[in-house]
Short mmCIF file of C-alpha atoms in Angstrom, two decimals:
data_model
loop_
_atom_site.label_atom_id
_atom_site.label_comp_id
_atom_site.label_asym_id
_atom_site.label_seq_id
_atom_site.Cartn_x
_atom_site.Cartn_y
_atom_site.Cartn_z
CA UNK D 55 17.87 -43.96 -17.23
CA UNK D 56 14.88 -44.97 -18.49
CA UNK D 57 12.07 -43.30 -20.89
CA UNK D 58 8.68 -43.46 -20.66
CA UNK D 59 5.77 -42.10 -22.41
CA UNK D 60 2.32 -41.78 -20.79
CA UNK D 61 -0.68 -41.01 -23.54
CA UNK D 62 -3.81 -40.04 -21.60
CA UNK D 63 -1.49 -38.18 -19.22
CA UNK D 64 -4.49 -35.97 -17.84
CA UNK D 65 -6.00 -39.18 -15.75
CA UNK D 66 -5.51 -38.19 -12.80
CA UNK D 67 -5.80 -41.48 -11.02
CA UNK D 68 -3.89 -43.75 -13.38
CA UNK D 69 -0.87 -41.20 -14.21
CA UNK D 70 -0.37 -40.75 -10.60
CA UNK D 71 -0.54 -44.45 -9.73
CA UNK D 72 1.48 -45.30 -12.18
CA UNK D 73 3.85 -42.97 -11.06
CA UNK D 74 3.99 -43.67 -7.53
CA UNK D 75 4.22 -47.63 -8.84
CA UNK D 76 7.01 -47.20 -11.08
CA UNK D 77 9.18 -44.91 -8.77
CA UNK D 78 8.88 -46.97 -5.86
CA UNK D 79 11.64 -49.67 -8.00
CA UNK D 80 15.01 -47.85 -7.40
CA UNK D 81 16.20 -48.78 -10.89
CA UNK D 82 14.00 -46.80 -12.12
CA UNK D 83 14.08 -43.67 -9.84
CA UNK D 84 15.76 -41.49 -12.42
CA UNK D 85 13.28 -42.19 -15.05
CA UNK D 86 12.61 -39.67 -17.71
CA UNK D 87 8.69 -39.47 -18.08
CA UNK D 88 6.87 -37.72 -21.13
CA UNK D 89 3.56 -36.87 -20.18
CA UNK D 90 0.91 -36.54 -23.26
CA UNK D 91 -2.37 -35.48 -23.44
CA UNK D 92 -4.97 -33.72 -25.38
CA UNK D 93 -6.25 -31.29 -22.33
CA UNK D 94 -3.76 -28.54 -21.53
CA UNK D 95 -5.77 -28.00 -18.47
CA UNK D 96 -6.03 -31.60 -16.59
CA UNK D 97 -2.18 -32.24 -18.49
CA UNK D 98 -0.79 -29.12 -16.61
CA UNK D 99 -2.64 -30.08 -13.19
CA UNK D 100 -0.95 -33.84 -13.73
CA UNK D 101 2.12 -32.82 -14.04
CA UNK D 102 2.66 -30.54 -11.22
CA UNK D 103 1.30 -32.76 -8.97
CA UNK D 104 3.47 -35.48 -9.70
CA UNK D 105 6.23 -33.14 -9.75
CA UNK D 106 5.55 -32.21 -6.60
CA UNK D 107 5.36 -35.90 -5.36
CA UNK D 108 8.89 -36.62 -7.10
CA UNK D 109 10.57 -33.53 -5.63
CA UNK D 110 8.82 -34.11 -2.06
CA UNK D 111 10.47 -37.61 -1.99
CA UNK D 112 13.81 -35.80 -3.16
CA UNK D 113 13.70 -38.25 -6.60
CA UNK D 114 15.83 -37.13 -9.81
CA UNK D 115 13.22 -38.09 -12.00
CA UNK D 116 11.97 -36.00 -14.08
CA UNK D 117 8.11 -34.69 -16.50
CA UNK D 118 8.16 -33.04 -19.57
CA UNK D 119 4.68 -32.25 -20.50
CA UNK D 120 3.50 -31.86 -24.07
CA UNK D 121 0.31 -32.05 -25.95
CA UNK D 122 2.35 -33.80 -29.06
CA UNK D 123 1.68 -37.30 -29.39
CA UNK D 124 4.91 -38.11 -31.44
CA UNK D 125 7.00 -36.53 -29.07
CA UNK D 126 6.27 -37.75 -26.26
CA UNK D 127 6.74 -40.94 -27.46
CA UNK D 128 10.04 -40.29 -29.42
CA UNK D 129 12.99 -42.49 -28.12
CA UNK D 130 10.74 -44.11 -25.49
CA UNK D 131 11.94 -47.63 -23.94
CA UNK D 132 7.99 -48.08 -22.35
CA UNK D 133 4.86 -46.12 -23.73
CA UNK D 134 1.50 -46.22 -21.58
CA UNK D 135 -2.01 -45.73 -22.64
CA UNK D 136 -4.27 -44.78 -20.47
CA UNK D 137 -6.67 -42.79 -22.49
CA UNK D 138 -10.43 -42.55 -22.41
CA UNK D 139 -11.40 -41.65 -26.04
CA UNK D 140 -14.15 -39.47 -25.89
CA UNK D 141 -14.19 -39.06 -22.46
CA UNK D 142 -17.14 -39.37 -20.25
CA UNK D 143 -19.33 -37.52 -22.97
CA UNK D 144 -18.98 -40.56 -24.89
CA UNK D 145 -19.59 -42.87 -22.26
CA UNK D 146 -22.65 -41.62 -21.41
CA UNK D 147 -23.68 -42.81 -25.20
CA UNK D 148 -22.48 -46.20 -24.65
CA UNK D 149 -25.03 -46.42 -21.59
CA UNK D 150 -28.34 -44.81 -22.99
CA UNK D 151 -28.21 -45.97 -26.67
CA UNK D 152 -28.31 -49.58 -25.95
CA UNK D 153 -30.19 -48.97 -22.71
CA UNK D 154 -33.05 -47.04 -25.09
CA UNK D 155 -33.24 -50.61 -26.79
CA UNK D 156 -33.33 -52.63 -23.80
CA UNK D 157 -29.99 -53.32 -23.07
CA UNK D 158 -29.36 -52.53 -19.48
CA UNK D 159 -24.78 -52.78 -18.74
CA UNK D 160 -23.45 -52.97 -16.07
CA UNK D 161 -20.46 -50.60 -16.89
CA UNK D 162 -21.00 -51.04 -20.65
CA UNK D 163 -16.91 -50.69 -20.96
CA UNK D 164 -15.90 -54.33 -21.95
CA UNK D 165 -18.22 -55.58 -23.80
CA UNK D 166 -21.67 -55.99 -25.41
CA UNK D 167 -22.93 -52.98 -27.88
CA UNK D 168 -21.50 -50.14 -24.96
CA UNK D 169 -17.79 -52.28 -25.49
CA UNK D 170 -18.30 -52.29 -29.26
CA UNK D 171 -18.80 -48.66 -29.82
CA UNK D 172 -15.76 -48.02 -26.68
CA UNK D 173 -13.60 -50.21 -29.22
CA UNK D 174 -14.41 -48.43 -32.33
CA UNK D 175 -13.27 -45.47 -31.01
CA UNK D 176 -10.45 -46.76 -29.37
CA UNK D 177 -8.77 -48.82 -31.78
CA UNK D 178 -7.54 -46.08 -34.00
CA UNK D 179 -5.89 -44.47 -31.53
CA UNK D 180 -3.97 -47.14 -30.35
CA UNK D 181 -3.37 -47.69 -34.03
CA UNK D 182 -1.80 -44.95 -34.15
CA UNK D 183 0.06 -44.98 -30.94
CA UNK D 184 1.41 -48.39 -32.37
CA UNK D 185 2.62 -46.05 -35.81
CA UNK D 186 4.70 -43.65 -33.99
CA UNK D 187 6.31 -46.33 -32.11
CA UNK D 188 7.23 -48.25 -35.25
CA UNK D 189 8.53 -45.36 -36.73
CA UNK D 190 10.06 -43.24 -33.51
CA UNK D 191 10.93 -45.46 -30.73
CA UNK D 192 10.60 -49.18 -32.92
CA UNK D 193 12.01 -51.13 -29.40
CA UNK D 194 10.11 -49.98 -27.20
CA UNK D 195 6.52 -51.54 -25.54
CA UNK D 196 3.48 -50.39 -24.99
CA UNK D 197 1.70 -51.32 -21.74
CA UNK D 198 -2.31 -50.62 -22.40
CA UNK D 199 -4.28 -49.66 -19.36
CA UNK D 200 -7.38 -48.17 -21.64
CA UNK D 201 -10.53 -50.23 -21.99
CA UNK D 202 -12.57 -52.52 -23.15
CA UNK D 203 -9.10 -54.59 -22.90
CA UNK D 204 -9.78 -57.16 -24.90
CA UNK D 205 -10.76 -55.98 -27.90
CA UNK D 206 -8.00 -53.37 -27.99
CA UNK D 207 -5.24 -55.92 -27.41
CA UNK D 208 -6.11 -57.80 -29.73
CA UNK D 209 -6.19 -54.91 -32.12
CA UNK D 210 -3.16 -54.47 -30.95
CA UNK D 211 -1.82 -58.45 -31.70
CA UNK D 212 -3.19 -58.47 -34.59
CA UNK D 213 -2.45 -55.10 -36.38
CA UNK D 214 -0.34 -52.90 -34.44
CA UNK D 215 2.99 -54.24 -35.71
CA UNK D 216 4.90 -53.64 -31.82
CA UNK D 217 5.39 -55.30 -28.23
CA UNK D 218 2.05 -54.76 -26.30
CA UNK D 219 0.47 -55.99 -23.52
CA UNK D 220 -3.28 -55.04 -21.96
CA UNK D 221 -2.82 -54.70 -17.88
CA UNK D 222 -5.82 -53.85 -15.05
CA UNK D 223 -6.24 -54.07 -11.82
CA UNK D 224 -9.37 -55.69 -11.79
CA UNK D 225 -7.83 -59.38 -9.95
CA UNK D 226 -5.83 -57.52 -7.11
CA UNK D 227 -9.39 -55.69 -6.49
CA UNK D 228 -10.99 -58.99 -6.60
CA UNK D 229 -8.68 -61.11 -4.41
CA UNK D 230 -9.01 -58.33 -1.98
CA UNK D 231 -12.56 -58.17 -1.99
CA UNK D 232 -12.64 -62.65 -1.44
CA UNK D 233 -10.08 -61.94 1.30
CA UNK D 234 -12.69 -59.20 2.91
CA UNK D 235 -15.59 -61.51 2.54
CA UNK D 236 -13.63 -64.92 4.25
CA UNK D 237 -12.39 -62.25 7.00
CA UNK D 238 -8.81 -62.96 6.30
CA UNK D 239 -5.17 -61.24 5.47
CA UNK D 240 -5.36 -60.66 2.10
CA UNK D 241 -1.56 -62.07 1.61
CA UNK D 242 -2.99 -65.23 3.38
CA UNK D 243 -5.39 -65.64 0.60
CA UNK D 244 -3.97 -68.02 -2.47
CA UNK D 245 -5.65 -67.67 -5.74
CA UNK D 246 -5.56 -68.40 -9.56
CA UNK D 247 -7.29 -66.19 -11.99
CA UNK D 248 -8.02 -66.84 -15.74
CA UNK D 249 -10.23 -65.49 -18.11
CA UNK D 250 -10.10 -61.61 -19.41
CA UNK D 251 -10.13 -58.47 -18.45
CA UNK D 252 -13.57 -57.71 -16.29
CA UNK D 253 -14.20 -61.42 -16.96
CA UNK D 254 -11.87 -62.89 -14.24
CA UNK D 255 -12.81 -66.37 -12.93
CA UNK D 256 -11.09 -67.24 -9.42
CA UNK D 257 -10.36 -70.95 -10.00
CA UNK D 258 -8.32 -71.62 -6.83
CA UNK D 259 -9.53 -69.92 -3.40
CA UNK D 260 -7.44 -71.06 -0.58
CA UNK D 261 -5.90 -70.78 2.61
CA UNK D 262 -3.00 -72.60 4.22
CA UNK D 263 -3.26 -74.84 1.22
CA UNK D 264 -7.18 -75.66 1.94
CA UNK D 265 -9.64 -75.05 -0.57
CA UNK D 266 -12.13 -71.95 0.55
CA UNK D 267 -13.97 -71.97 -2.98
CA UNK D 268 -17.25 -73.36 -1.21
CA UNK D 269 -17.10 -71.21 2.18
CA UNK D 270 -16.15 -68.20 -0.31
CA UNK D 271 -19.62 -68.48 -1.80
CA UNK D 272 -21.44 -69.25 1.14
CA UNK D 273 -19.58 -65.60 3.04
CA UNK D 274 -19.97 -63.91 0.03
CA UNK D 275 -23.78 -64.49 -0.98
CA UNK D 276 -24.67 -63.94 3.16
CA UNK D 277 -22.90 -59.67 3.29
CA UNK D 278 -24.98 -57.57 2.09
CA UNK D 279 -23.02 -54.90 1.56
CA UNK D 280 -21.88 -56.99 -1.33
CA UNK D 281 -25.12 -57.94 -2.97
CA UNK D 282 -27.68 -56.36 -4.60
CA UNK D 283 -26.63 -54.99 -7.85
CA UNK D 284 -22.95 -54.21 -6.89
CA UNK D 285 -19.85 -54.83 -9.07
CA UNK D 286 -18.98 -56.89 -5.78
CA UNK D 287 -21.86 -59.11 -5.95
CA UNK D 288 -21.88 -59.31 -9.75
CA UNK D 289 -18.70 -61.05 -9.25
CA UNK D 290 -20.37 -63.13 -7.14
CA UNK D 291 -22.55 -64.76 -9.17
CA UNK D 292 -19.56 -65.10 -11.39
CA UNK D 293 -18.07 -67.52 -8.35
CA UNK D 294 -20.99 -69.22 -7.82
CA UNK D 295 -21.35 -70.60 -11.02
CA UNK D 296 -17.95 -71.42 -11.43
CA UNK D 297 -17.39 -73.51 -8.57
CA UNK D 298 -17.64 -77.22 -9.07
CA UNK D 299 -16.46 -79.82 -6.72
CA UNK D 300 -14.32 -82.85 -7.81
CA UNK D 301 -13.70 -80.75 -11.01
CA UNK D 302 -10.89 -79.79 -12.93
CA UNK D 303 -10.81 -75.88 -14.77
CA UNK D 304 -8.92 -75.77 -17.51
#
């Protein structure tokens, strides 16, 4: 049996997820999950949904809920994070303070001044996540789902003193989204991704082993449902640029 730790238990989205994702391995259908949180209210409503999931899909797992960091952790084999520090409150300041000076974000979550002040606030906690694993569950790793990624990983690398690794969803979005706009299976689409989180660059596009980079762009800038403004045609601008025949991406 394994035991895992979720801090920033009250996302409903991600702790659910997450849940449903790490369940579905039957290894790990006994797991014993600590859920943390700092609000009672959205911990309590977590938790008895997924408990409700688990014991409708007759699963011995098992939730403890507590509002005690330390705890939860305590003994853990795997710790997630997938806290918003400051919650949305906060956000809203990393949008109209740089946006009052002429700096208009996107989502203002990654980076530029709305990823700075995210990280500032964000780092600490982790910081301190990373403490009470050294000192009450010192093998265990911490897989980081809060934002802006790369800044807090490497926070992490550089000063957290434990296993860690920064995880999103943001590719298996995208490749979906390339598959939608070449009108094709999604597990028919090949790809290779590099770059970092939010800043994902699709260097191979292809299909039954031929390249699709060029018709990709072509599809994508001709929908408009995926232009104008959207994350989906944000991204892409990001493939049009990238794409250059005869060339190799390293």
């Amino acid at each position: 049996m394994i035991k895992i730790a979720m801090i920033g238990a009250g996302s409903i989205g991600f702790t659910r997820r997450l849940l449903m994702d790490i369940l579905s391995v039957p290894e790990f259908r006994d797991a014993q999950f600590r859920f943390m949180d700092i609000h009672e209210e959205n911990l309590t409503m977590v938790t008895n949904l997924c408990r409700k999931m688990i014991e409708s899909n007759g699963l011995p797992a098992t939730i403890e809920p507590t509002l005690n960091q330390r705890e939860a952790i305590a003994g853990a084999d795997y710790v997630f994070c997938t806290a918003r520090v400051g919650g949305l409150e906060a956000f809203r300041h990393d949008i109209e303070i740089p946006l009052k000076y002429g700096v208009d974000q996107c989502v203002g979550d990654t980076l530029g001044p709305g990823g700075v002040f995210f990280a500032l606030r964000t780092i600490p906690v982790l910081l301190d996540i990373a403490r009470d694993m050294r000192e009450v569950a010192p093998d265990a790793s911490l897989l980081n789902y809060s934002n802006p990624m790369a800044m807090n990983t490497w926070a992490l690398r550089r000063a957290g003193g434990i296993r860690a690794v920064g995880l999103c969803h943001g590719v298996q979005h995208s490749h979906a989204l390339i598959s939608k706009a070449l009108g094709l299976p999604k597990e028919e689409v090949d790809y290779t991704a590099a770059g970092i989180n939010h800043q994902t660059w699709f260097i191979k596009v292809a299909h039954q082993g031929r390249d699709l980079r060029r018709t990709y762009c072509r599809r994508w800038n001709g929908i408009r449902r995926f232009r104008n403004g959207s994350p989906a045609g944000s991204m892409y601008c990001a493939a049009s640029a990238t794409f250059r025949p005869n060339r190799t991406v390293i």
